[in-house]
Every structure is written in structure tokens, then in C-alpha cells.
Amino acid sequence: MKNIVYADNAATTPLSDHALSSMLPFFQERYGNPSAVHELGRDAHSEVEIARRAVGAAIGANINEIYFNSGGTESDNQAIVGACEHKAAKGGHIVSTEVEHAAVINTLRHLESKGHEVTLLKPDKHGSVGPEGLRAAMRPDTVLVSIMHANNVVGTILPIAELCKVAHEGGALFHTDAVQSVPSIPVNVRELKVDLLSISSHKFHGPKGAGALFVRYGTNLPPLIFGGGQEKGYRSGTENVPGIVGMAAALTEAKGKMGENSKRLAAWRDRIIEATLRIRGSALTGDPVKRLPGLASFVFEGVRESVLIVNRLSDLGICVSSGSACSASSQEAPHVLSAMGVEPALARASLRVSLSAQNTEADVEAIIEALPKVIDSLRADRNTLYGLPMG
Ligand SMILES: Cc1ncc(COP(=O)(O)O)c(C=O)c1O
């Protein structure tokens, strides 16, 4: 494959060498089913439990509060659907935000079709919501508040501890989708006091198809998937042992290097922001300060649509995204930007650059060099093709 600069790490990350080498024995040598009682089964079982302890330790949870599954989407689904069933006696009202990932928004839509009432909080111009807005939306029948920790499109970090306090005062459970924040920024379930928290392995150099849901001890959720009763009945199906082992290895590795990585990434992010804002008609999206260390996001005047920026950068060997992997090829503006009040014409020309620990100084230079040229050339094309003025 040709040399590429990969800056779409909010969509997915390459597997780390450490995660890969931890996983390999579990494909052909140590392939037992963790439910089997023979030696190979016991071996797999004990590795799954070691991984469970490691994943719990990385977010301040106990071993009996971590349930493995297929990733962030499944975690979000189980947390939301399960919490509503668990608290059904209190009512059926859920509060969330307009900036959530599709895994949350579409689960809420499904519940709405089944009779639940959903209030989505409108974000401020940076993509955040505050405790006052949540307090005003709480009702006696609110059973669940689900608010993401860090936004996948603009990188804004939301005040989860404060929001969680408001939800608990109203007697509701609190779920946070921490798929983008673990382990880029410190996440401790005891400090945040959340009841449910979703994580996804492929966002931190672990394998795809593996994730975990933190369920605070004493919060009994019904399963989404029924069967042999694995994961203490929370998630039936033979465990993805290599995936679980790889996720734990990647998470432990990334958590250990969080301090140094986030410093380096934030410095690179800020350089990209500074350089990009020198392009005429560009603007930063998301919170200028409270944002993920590796994520820079922008909109550009005079560019018809994001996919053109992404394609032209891709032609130069640079992989970035318009905002969300799920809507990457769509001509629609990311719903997050619309919710933040970004003008439709601008929101359609958005860009997300997301870095990881595997990026280099040279990658950052390549992005900074290419971006102004790409934006200029797209504006020139647009003017020739459509005779439209920029601005
Ligand atoms: C904030 C957020 N939540 C959930 C998901 C879904 O995670 P997964 O790809 O593991 O299903 C993503 C992935 O893009 C995400 O960014």
C-alpha cells in the first residue's frame, strides 16, 4: 500500500503491535471456549477475567462491573434499552442531546416508536450542554439521562460529572458514551459517578468488534442478546477471546502513555488549528479549549461539500473525514454541526482531522501543507464551474 498519512483516528485506529501480539496466541494455540471446563477452556476463561480486571482498572471500575460485547454501538443500545426496562416502574421519559452518535440517537428513536418520550437537549455553539438545561428538562418520570463524554464530530468534552449529579437528583440513571474519550482523556467512573459507560476497542488501537459496557454494581440491566448466559447473563454468545485480550492490552498500553500522548497530540492539534485558521474563510468548530487532544475540526466558506475536501486530500495520500464515519459519504451536513447552529452551507463543508499516538511530526507537516492548497483549488473549481462568488 502507498504511504499514507492517516488522520481519521476518531473513525478507527490501526491495531497496536502490542495488542496484535497479545491476541495472536488466542487464534490457534489457546483457542478454548471460556465456558468449557477442560484445560483450554479454563485458560481462555482466566485470560478473559484478567482482561476484565485490566479494562475495569483503566476506568476506575471493579472487575464485576465490566461486561464485554461487540463495541460502542452494542454498549449504547444495551445501556439505553436496558436502563429503560430496569426503571420502567418510574416512567418512560429519557433525556439526551442533539449531538449524540447515531448509536444513541437511533436507539432513542426506536424507543420513541415504542411509546417512550425523549427530550433532546440543544447544544450551545460549541456543542456542549450544561447542568441548567438538563435540570429544566428533567421530569418526575425521567428514567435515564444519556449524554456523551466527548463528541466524535467536533471533539468537545462535556461536563459529565455535573450533568450526572443533576440526573441523580432527579432519580434517573446516567449513561455516558465514552467511546471517544477513553483513553484519550482521564475517565474515572467513580469520579464521574456515572451508572453506565460505553467503550469501544477499535478507537484506541485495539481490534474491531470488541467493546465493553460499565454497569455500576447494583444496577441490574436486562440483556439485549439471549442465549447461553455468558457475561453473567448480560450478553450471551461465546466470548470474542482474542478481541477481549487485544482490547485490554491496547487500553492498558494507551492508558499508561496517556499523559505523554495527550501533550504531544494537543500540541500537534493546536498547530493544525493555527495553520488552518490562516486559510481565509475557515472556522474552528467545537470548543476552543475543552476538546479532545487529537481532534481538530473546521468548516470552510466557498466549498461545496465535505466529500470534495476529503477526496482531494485522499488523492494526496491524506486520510481525514468530514465529521462522522457513519455519514462520511453523505451530502448532508453532520447533524452535530446543524444542532450547534452552524449555517447549512458551512456545515456541508466540514472537516475533521483526528490524530493518534501513531502519527508523526511529518504527518502534521503534510496536513498543514496540503490543506490550504486543497481548499484553494476547490474554491477555484467552484468559481469556474458554477461562477459562484466565494464568501
Ligand atoms: C461517540 C461514538 N459512539 C459510538 C460509536 C460506535 O462504536 P462502534 O464502532 O464500536 O460500534 C462511535 C464510533 O464511531 C462513536 O464515535
Tab-separated table of C-alpha atoms and ligand atoms in Angstrom:
chain	number	residue	atom	x	y	z
A	1	MET	CA	0.000	0.000	0.000
A	2	LYS	CA	1.247	3.527	-0.763
A	3	ASN	CA	2.496	5.697	2.045
A	4	ILE	CA	-0.470	7.351	3.682
A	5	VAL	CA	-0.942	9.948	6.350
A	6	TYR	CA	-3.742	8.581	8.474
A	7	ALA	CA	-5.605	11.305	10.362
A	8	ASP	CA	-9.027	9.694	10.765
A	9	ASN	CA	-8.428	8.106	14.145
A	10	ALA	CA	-11.818	9.153	15.514
A	11	ALA	CA	-13.290	6.754	12.925
A	12	THR	CA	-10.936	3.910	13.762
A	13	THR	CA	-7.299	3.300	14.652
A	14	PRO	CA	-4.686	0.792	13.498
A	15	LEU	CA	-4.110	-2.126	15.844
A	16	SER	CA	-1.046	-1.589	18.039
A	17	ASP	CA	1.818	-4.092	17.831
A	18	HIS	CA	1.322	-4.879	21.500
A	19	ALA	CA	-2.403	-5.593	21.029
A	20	LEU	CA	-1.693	-7.783	17.997
A	21	SER	CA	0.980	-9.860	19.739
A	22	SER	CA	-1.280	-10.291	22.783
A	23	MET	CA	-4.087	-11.562	20.552
A	24	LEU	CA	-2.201	-13.962	18.278
A	25	PRO	CA	-1.931	-16.953	20.659
A	26	PHE	CA	-5.719	-16.946	21.085
A	27	PHE	CA	-6.431	-17.827	17.454
A	28	GLN	CA	-4.547	-21.099	17.013
A	29	GLU	CA	-2.943	-22.204	20.266
A	30	ARG	CA	-5.103	-21.030	23.138
A	31	TYR	CA	-8.419	-21.273	21.319
A	32	GLY	CA	-10.573	-22.712	24.103
A	33	ASN	CA	-14.135	-21.688	24.773
A	34	PRO	CA	-14.135	-19.841	28.118
A	35	SER	CA	-17.239	-21.794	29.180
A	36	ALA	CA	-15.521	-25.166	28.700
A	37	VAL	CA	-14.265	-26.869	31.851
A	38	HIS	CA	-11.156	-28.522	30.372
A	39	GLU	CA	-7.691	-27.007	30.461
A	40	LEU	CA	-8.036	-24.956	27.246
A	41	GLY	CA	-11.379	-23.609	28.386
A	42	ARG	CA	-10.046	-22.662	31.814
A	43	ASP	CA	-7.076	-20.956	30.170
A	44	ALA	CA	-9.357	-18.815	27.954
A	45	HIS	CA	-11.651	-18.073	30.886
A	46	SER	CA	-8.792	-16.894	33.051
A	47	GLU	CA	-7.462	-14.597	30.281
A	48	VAL	CA	-10.915	-13.061	29.824
A	49	GLU	CA	-11.035	-12.349	33.558
A	50	ILE	CA	-7.527	-10.832	33.506
A	51	ALA	CA	-8.697	-8.603	30.643
A	52	ARG	CA	-11.838	-7.683	32.564
A	53	ARG	CA	-9.766	-6.579	35.546
A	54	ALA	CA	-7.486	-4.513	33.288
A	55	VAL	CA	-10.369	-2.792	31.485
A	56	GLY	CA	-12.039	-2.054	34.822
A	57	ALA	CA	-8.793	-0.665	36.277
A	58	ALA	CA	-8.377	1.693	33.300
A	59	ILE	CA	-11.667	3.460	34.111
A	60	GLY	CA	-11.751	3.038	37.902
A	61	ALA	CA	-14.313	0.204	37.845
A	62	ASN	CA	-14.364	-3.141	39.647
A	63	ILE	CA	-13.999	-6.415	37.803
A	64	ASN	CA	-17.686	-7.248	38.374
A	65	GLU	CA	-18.826	-4.038	36.666
A	66	ILE	CA	-17.397	-4.717	33.175
A	67	TYR	CA	-19.366	-6.619	30.518
A	68	PHE	CA	-17.721	-7.439	27.202
A	69	ASN	CA	-19.594	-7.124	23.917
A	70	SER	CA	-19.084	-6.196	20.249
A	71	GLY	CA	-18.339	-2.475	20.637
A	72	GLY	CA	-19.675	1.004	21.237
A	73	THR	CA	-22.931	0.565	19.345
A	74	GLU	CA	-23.929	-2.502	21.324
A	75	SER	CA	-22.930	-0.849	24.604
A	76	ASP	CA	-25.064	2.201	23.828
A	77	ASN	CA	-28.012	0.030	22.815
A	78	GLN	CA	-27.876	-2.142	25.915
A	79	ALA	CA	-27.334	0.774	28.274
A	80	ILE	CA	-30.316	2.732	26.936
A	81	VAL	CA	-32.790	-0.047	26.250
A	82	GLY	CA	-31.778	-1.896	29.429
A	83	ALA	CA	-31.965	1.165	31.686
A	84	CYS	CA	-35.461	1.971	30.422
A	85	GLU	CA	-36.655	-1.561	31.132
A	86	HIS	CA	-34.938	-1.586	34.518
A	87	LYS	CA	-36.627	1.665	35.570
A	88	ALA	CA	-39.954	1.062	33.798
A	89	ALA	CA	-41.899	1.411	37.054
A	90	LYS	CA	-40.778	5.068	37.381
A	91	GLY	CA	-41.879	6.045	33.873
A	92	GLY	CA	-40.610	6.260	30.333
A	93	HIS	CA	-39.024	9.687	29.784
A	94	ILE	CA	-35.412	9.893	28.573
A	95	VAL	CA	-33.191	12.953	28.247
A	96	SER	CA	-30.276	13.067	25.826
A	97	THR	CA	-28.730	15.624	23.451
A	98	GLU	CA	-28.853	16.539	19.787
A	99	VAL	CA	-25.125	15.867	19.432
A	100	GLU	CA	-25.108	12.143	20.264
A	101	HIS	CA	-23.749	9.469	17.950
A	102	ALA	CA	-26.236	7.570	15.776
A	103	ALA	CA	-25.850	4.575	18.107
A	104	VAL	CA	-27.623	6.634	20.783
A	105	ILE	CA	-29.949	8.754	18.626
A	106	ASN	CA	-31.344	5.806	16.681
A	107	THR	CA	-31.800	3.712	19.823
A	108	LEU	CA	-33.796	6.611	21.269
A	109	ARG	CA	-35.875	6.829	18.080
A	110	HIS	CA	-36.648	3.130	18.393
A	111	LEU	CA	-37.759	3.602	21.992
A	112	GLU	CA	-39.891	6.567	20.966
A	113	SER	CA	-41.670	4.324	18.455
A	114	LYS	CA	-42.452	2.011	21.395
A	115	GLY	CA	-44.055	4.789	23.426
A	116	HIS	CA	-41.140	6.350	25.318
A	117	GLU	CA	-40.832	10.119	25.407
A	118	VAL	CA	-37.454	11.600	24.536
A	119	THR	CA	-36.181	15.122	25.168
A	120	LEU	CA	-33.034	16.060	23.243
A	121	LEU	CA	-31.119	18.993	24.725
A	122	LYS	CA	-29.974	21.606	22.233
A	123	PRO	CA	-26.221	22.206	22.474
A	124	ASP	CA	-24.564	25.604	22.713
A	125	LYS	CA	-22.489	26.871	19.796
A	126	HIS	CA	-19.538	24.736	20.914
A	127	GLY	CA	-21.550	21.504	21.045
A	128	SER	CA	-21.900	21.286	24.815
A	129	VAL	CA	-24.833	21.165	27.211
A	130	GLY	CA	-24.848	22.337	30.807
A	131	PRO	CA	-26.494	21.276	34.062
A	132	GLU	CA	-29.104	24.056	33.972
A	133	GLY	CA	-30.517	22.901	30.639
A	134	LEU	CA	-30.664	19.345	31.917
A	135	ARG	CA	-32.330	20.377	35.169
A	136	ALA	CA	-35.047	22.165	33.205
A	137	ALA	CA	-35.668	19.058	31.076
A	138	MET	CA	-35.926	16.599	33.987
A	139	ARG	CA	-39.406	15.297	34.841
A	140	PRO	CA	-40.723	13.067	37.633
A	141	ASP	CA	-40.927	10.222	35.098
A	142	THR	CA	-37.370	10.676	33.723
A	143	VAL	CA	-35.703	7.282	33.972
A	144	LEU	CA	-32.478	7.848	32.072
A	145	VAL	CA	-30.129	10.616	31.010
A	146	SER	CA	-27.700	9.650	28.252
A	147	ILE	CA	-25.047	12.233	27.344
A	148	MET	CA	-21.792	11.587	25.545
A	149	HIS	CA	-18.457	12.365	27.199
A	150	ALA	CA	-16.641	13.693	24.127
A	151	ASN	CA	-18.144	14.454	20.757
A	152	ASN	CA	-16.971	12.432	17.758
A	153	VAL	CA	-17.508	15.217	15.200
A	154	VAL	CA	-16.084	18.295	16.915
A	155	GLY	CA	-14.189	16.829	19.889
A	156	THR	CA	-15.954	18.913	22.544
A	157	ILE	CA	-15.693	17.440	26.059
A	158	LEU	CA	-18.954	17.662	28.011
A	159	PRO	CA	-19.236	18.273	31.805
A	160	ILE	CA	-20.324	14.740	32.680
A	161	ALA	CA	-19.808	14.877	36.469
A	162	GLU	CA	-22.073	17.942	36.786
A	163	LEU	CA	-24.697	16.526	34.431
A	164	CYS	CA	-24.683	13.190	36.232
A	165	LYS	CA	-25.329	14.938	39.558
A	166	VAL	CA	-28.462	16.578	38.128
A	167	ALA	CA	-29.724	13.261	36.720
A	168	HIS	CA	-29.254	11.536	40.069
A	169	GLU	CA	-31.004	14.349	41.951
A	170	GLY	CA	-33.972	13.606	39.694
A	171	GLY	CA	-33.792	9.873	40.411
A	172	ALA	CA	-32.655	8.923	36.887
A	173	LEU	CA	-29.820	6.662	35.812
A	174	PHE	CA	-26.947	8.277	33.918
A	175	HIS	CA	-25.270	6.752	30.866
A	176	THR	CA	-22.332	8.254	29.035
A	177	ASP	CA	-21.000	7.229	25.654
A	178	ALA	CA	-17.264	7.474	26.343
A	179	VAL	CA	-16.235	5.871	23.045
A	180	GLN	CA	-14.186	8.921	22.027
A	181	SER	CA	-12.826	9.831	25.456
A	182	VAL	CA	-11.431	6.503	26.748
A	183	PRO	CA	-8.429	6.605	26.951
A	184	SER	CA	-7.661	9.992	25.339
A	185	ILE	CA	-8.524	11.912	28.491
A	186	PRO	CA	-8.849	10.783	32.141
A	187	VAL	CA	-12.074	8.829	32.692
A	188	ASN	CA	-12.905	7.505	36.140
A	189	VAL	CA	-16.374	6.128	36.732
A	190	ARG	CA	-16.144	6.776	40.487
A	191	GLU	CA	-15.277	10.430	39.984
A	192	LEU	CA	-17.852	10.953	37.246
A	193	LYS	CA	-20.354	8.885	39.288
A	194	VAL	CA	-21.994	7.534	36.114
A	195	ASP	CA	-24.096	4.360	36.240
A	196	LEU	CA	-23.381	3.167	32.699
A	197	LEU	CA	-20.472	3.903	30.356
A	198	SER	CA	-19.742	2.652	26.829
A	199	ILE	CA	-16.277	1.982	25.401
A	200	SER	CA	-15.037	0.682	22.064
A	201	SER	CA	-11.754	-1.090	21.426
A	202	HIS	CA	-11.061	-0.005	17.839
A	203	LYS	CA	-10.896	3.655	18.858
A	204	PHE	CA	-7.733	3.083	20.919
A	205	HIS	CA	-5.604	0.760	18.775
A	206	GLY	CA	-7.450	-2.378	19.815
A	207	PRO	CA	-9.272	-4.741	17.441
A	208	LYS	CA	-12.650	-4.004	15.853
A	209	GLY	CA	-15.710	-5.872	17.086
A	210	ALA	CA	-14.827	-5.633	20.766
A	211	GLY	CA	-16.152	-3.283	23.404
A	212	ALA	CA	-17.372	-3.091	26.946
A	213	LEU	CA	-20.189	-1.658	28.977
A	214	PHE	CA	-19.548	-0.494	32.527
A	215	VAL	CA	-22.592	-1.190	34.691
A	216	ARG	CA	-22.343	0.153	38.224
A	217	TYR	CA	-22.676	-2.673	40.727
A	218	GLY	CA	-26.302	-2.936	41.813
A	219	THR	CA	-27.739	-1.597	38.528
A	220	ASN	CA	-29.394	-4.639	37.039
A	221	LEU	CA	-29.895	-4.382	33.292
A	222	PRO	CA	-31.792	-6.944	31.251
A	223	PRO	CA	-29.834	-8.466	28.336
A	224	LEU	CA	-30.221	-7.462	24.698
A	225	ILE	CA	-28.998	-10.828	23.455
A	226	PHE	CA	-30.341	-14.064	24.878
A	227	GLY	CA	-28.663	-17.448	24.834
A	228	GLY	CA	-26.159	-19.388	26.867
A	229	GLY	CA	-25.871	-16.827	29.655
A	230	GLN	CA	-22.266	-15.701	29.115
A	231	GLU	CA	-21.157	-12.445	30.749
A	232	LYS	CA	-23.291	-13.322	33.770
A	233	GLY	CA	-26.354	-13.364	31.546
A	234	TYR	CA	-25.791	-9.784	30.320
A	235	ARG	CA	-24.530	-10.792	26.905
A	236	SER	CA	-24.934	-14.313	25.634
A	237	GLY	CA	-22.675	-15.726	22.931
A	238	THR	CA	-19.218	-17.257	23.051
A	239	GLU	CA	-16.790	-14.553	24.068
A	240	ASN	CA	-14.519	-12.987	21.437
A	241	VAL	CA	-11.420	-14.017	23.378
A	242	PRO	CA	-8.759	-12.562	21.017
A	243	GLY	CA	-10.773	-9.348	20.774
A	244	ILE	CA	-11.177	-9.052	24.531
A	245	VAL	CA	-7.489	-9.759	25.167
A	246	GLY	CA	-6.458	-7.296	22.429
A	247	MET	CA	-8.768	-4.602	23.762
A	248	ALA	CA	-7.377	-4.935	27.300
A	249	ALA	CA	-3.786	-4.856	26.014
A	250	ALA	CA	-4.438	-1.757	23.882
A	251	LEU	CA	-6.279	0.030	26.652
A	252	THR	CA	-3.619	-0.659	29.281
A	253	GLU	CA	-0.923	0.474	26.858
A	254	ALA	CA	-2.741	3.677	25.878
A	255	LYS	CA	-3.706	4.497	29.468
A	256	GLY	CA	-0.067	4.125	30.534
A	257	LYS	CA	1.008	6.650	27.897
A	258	MET	CA	-1.986	8.992	28.176
A	259	GLY	CA	-0.048	11.855	29.762
A	260	GLU	CA	2.741	11.995	27.196
A	261	ASN	CA	0.463	11.200	24.254
A	262	SER	CA	-2.104	13.845	25.057
A	263	LYS	CA	0.552	16.526	25.437
A	264	ARG	CA	2.085	15.699	22.073
A	265	LEU	CA	-1.275	15.348	20.327
A	266	ALA	CA	-2.609	18.606	21.757
A	267	ALA	CA	0.484	20.448	20.530
A	268	TRP	CA	0.043	18.984	17.029
A	269	ARG	CA	-3.705	19.670	17.084
A	270	ASP	CA	-3.064	23.295	18.014
A	271	ARG	CA	-0.542	23.659	15.196
A	272	ILE	CA	-3.060	22.320	12.713
A	273	ILE	CA	-5.731	24.651	14.097
A	274	GLU	CA	-3.439	27.660	13.931
A	275	ALA	CA	-2.341	26.897	10.372
A	276	THR	CA	-5.847	26.110	9.137
A	277	LEU	CA	-7.365	29.248	10.614
A	278	ARG	CA	-4.937	31.210	8.459
A	279	ILE	CA	-6.923	29.980	5.450
A	280	ARG	CA	-9.363	32.740	4.513
A	281	GLY	CA	-12.993	31.817	5.262
A	282	SER	CA	-12.196	28.960	7.655
A	283	ALA	CA	-13.561	28.487	11.177
A	284	LEU	CA	-12.930	26.081	14.023
A	285	THR	CA	-15.909	24.007	15.180
A	286	GLY	CA	-16.301	22.727	18.722
A	287	ASP	CA	-14.993	24.109	21.968
A	288	PRO	CA	-11.706	26.008	21.513
A	289	VAL	CA	-10.386	24.751	24.876
A	290	LYS	CA	-12.403	21.800	26.185
A	291	ARG	CA	-11.692	19.463	23.291
A	292	LEU	CA	-10.071	16.082	22.694
A	293	PRO	CA	-6.289	16.359	22.427
A	294	GLY	CA	-6.048	14.836	18.948
A	295	LEU	CA	-9.094	16.287	17.239
A	296	ALA	CA	-9.299	19.447	15.114
A	297	SER	CA	-12.495	20.261	13.190
A	298	PHE	CA	-13.323	23.022	10.778
A	299	VAL	CA	-15.773	24.445	8.259
A	300	PHE	CA	-14.851	26.351	5.105
A	301	GLU	CA	-16.668	29.048	3.207
A	302	GLY	CA	-16.960	28.679	-0.541
A	303	VAL	CA	-16.522	24.898	-0.681
A	304	ARG	CA	-19.493	22.955	-1.982
A	305	GLU	CA	-19.252	19.818	0.152
A	306	SER	CA	-17.016	17.978	2.571
A	307	VAL	CA	-16.590	14.923	0.434
A	308	LEU	CA	-14.640	17.027	-2.092
A	309	ILE	CA	-12.123	18.059	0.567
A	310	VAL	CA	-11.837	14.500	1.827
A	311	ASN	CA	-11.388	13.091	-1.696
A	312	ARG	CA	-8.806	15.622	-2.751
A	313	LEU	CA	-6.782	15.074	0.424
A	314	SER	CA	-7.126	11.355	-0.137
A	315	ASP	CA	-5.663	11.790	-3.647
A	316	LEU	CA	-2.642	13.313	-1.885
A	317	GLY	CA	-2.415	10.312	0.442
A	318	ILE	CA	-4.021	12.018	3.453
A	319	CYS	CA	-6.969	10.287	5.148
A	320	VAL	CA	-9.334	12.559	7.060
A	321	SER	CA	-13.097	12.793	7.382
A	322	SER	CA	-15.978	15.194	7.130
A	323	GLY	CA	-17.050	14.551	10.694
A	324	SER	CA	-18.514	11.162	11.344
A	325	ALA	CA	-17.553	7.852	9.772
A	326	CYS	CA	-21.214	6.878	9.573
A	327	SER	CA	-22.149	9.856	7.375
A	328	ALA	CA	-18.844	10.169	5.538
A	329	SER	CA	-20.226	9.788	2.030
A	330	SER	CA	-23.445	11.677	2.630
A	331	GLN	CA	-24.010	15.152	1.236
A	332	GLU	CA	-25.894	16.070	4.390
A	333	ALA	CA	-24.184	18.260	6.954
A	334	PRO	CA	-23.270	16.319	10.112
A	335	HIS	CA	-26.307	16.617	12.429
A	336	VAL	CA	-23.965	17.764	15.202
A	337	LEU	CA	-22.981	20.911	13.285
A	338	SER	CA	-26.596	21.708	12.407
A	339	ALA	CA	-27.554	21.277	16.077
A	340	MET	CA	-24.773	23.703	17.049
A	341	GLY	CA	-26.326	26.299	14.766
A	342	VAL	CA	-23.648	26.230	12.060
A	343	GLU	CA	-25.120	27.651	8.857
A	344	PRO	CA	-26.111	24.849	6.443
A	345	ALA	CA	-23.796	25.983	3.625
A	346	LEU	CA	-20.834	25.991	6.020
A	347	ALA	CA	-21.813	22.792	7.807
A	348	ARG	CA	-21.806	20.953	4.462
A	349	ALA	CA	-18.117	21.873	4.035
A	350	SER	CA	-16.760	20.405	7.263
A	351	LEU	CA	-13.522	18.614	8.004
A	352	ARG	CA	-12.296	16.521	10.917
A	353	VAL	CA	-8.622	15.788	11.439
A	354	SER	CA	-8.123	13.227	14.192
A	355	LEU	CA	-4.649	12.188	15.277
A	356	SER	CA	-3.370	9.289	17.351
A	357	ALA	CA	-0.158	8.303	19.089
A	358	GLN	CA	0.946	6.605	15.877
A	359	ASN	CA	1.082	9.883	13.927
A	360	THR	CA	4.349	11.706	13.394
A	361	GLU	CA	5.587	15.264	13.097
A	362	ALA	CA	5.903	14.652	9.342
A	363	ASP	CA	2.184	13.737	9.137
A	364	VAL	CA	1.274	17.026	10.778
A	365	GLU	CA	3.500	18.960	8.357
A	366	ALA	CA	1.945	17.155	5.393
A	367	ILE	CA	-1.570	18.096	6.531
A	368	ILE	CA	-0.614	21.710	7.154
A	369	GLU	CA	0.984	21.942	3.735
A	370	ALA	CA	-1.792	20.240	1.788
A	371	LEU	CA	-4.910	21.765	3.290
A	372	PRO	CA	-4.635	25.396	2.078
A	373	LYS	CA	-3.853	24.173	-1.445
A	374	VAL	CA	-6.826	21.817	-1.455
A	375	ILE	CA	-9.230	24.458	-0.189
A	376	ASP	CA	-7.902	26.998	-2.699
A	377	SER	CA	-8.219	24.558	-5.578
A	378	LEU	CA	-11.779	23.583	-4.628
A	379	ARG	CA	-12.799	27.209	-4.436
A	380	ALA	CA	-11.186	27.898	-7.799
A	381	ASP	CA	-13.025	24.907	-9.351
A	382	ARG	CA	-16.267	26.041	-7.861
A	383	ASN	CA	-15.859	29.526	-9.231
A	384	THR	CA	-15.041	28.222	-12.702
A	385	LEU	CA	-17.722	25.536	-12.681
A	386	TYR	CA	-20.534	27.477	-11.160
A	387	GLY	CA	-19.427	31.070	-11.439
A	388	LEU	CA	-20.188	31.432	-7.754
A	389	PRO	CA	-18.500	34.057	-5.629
A	390	MET	CA	-16.710	32.890	-2.503
A	391	GLY	CA	-17.893	34.133	0.856
B	1	LIG	C1	-19.221	8.574	20.084
B	1	LIG	C2	-19.360	7.233	19.453
B	1	LIG	N1	-20.253	6.349	19.963
B	1	LIG	C3	-20.409	5.124	19.445
B	1	LIG	C4	-19.665	4.710	18.362
B	1	LIG	C5	-19.877	3.320	17.826
B	1	LIG	O1	-18.823	2.482	18.227
B	1	LIG	P1	-18.538	1.099	17.449
B	1	LIG	O2	-17.940	1.462	16.140
B	1	LIG	O3	-17.576	0.380	18.358
B	1	LIG	O4	-19.829	0.388	17.348
B	1	LIG	C6	-18.741	5.587	17.789
B	1	LIG	C7	-17.966	5.179	16.590
B	1	LIG	O5	-17.836	5.916	15.641
B	1	LIG	C8	-18.566	6.881	18.354
B	1	LIG	O6	-17.708	7.749	17.853
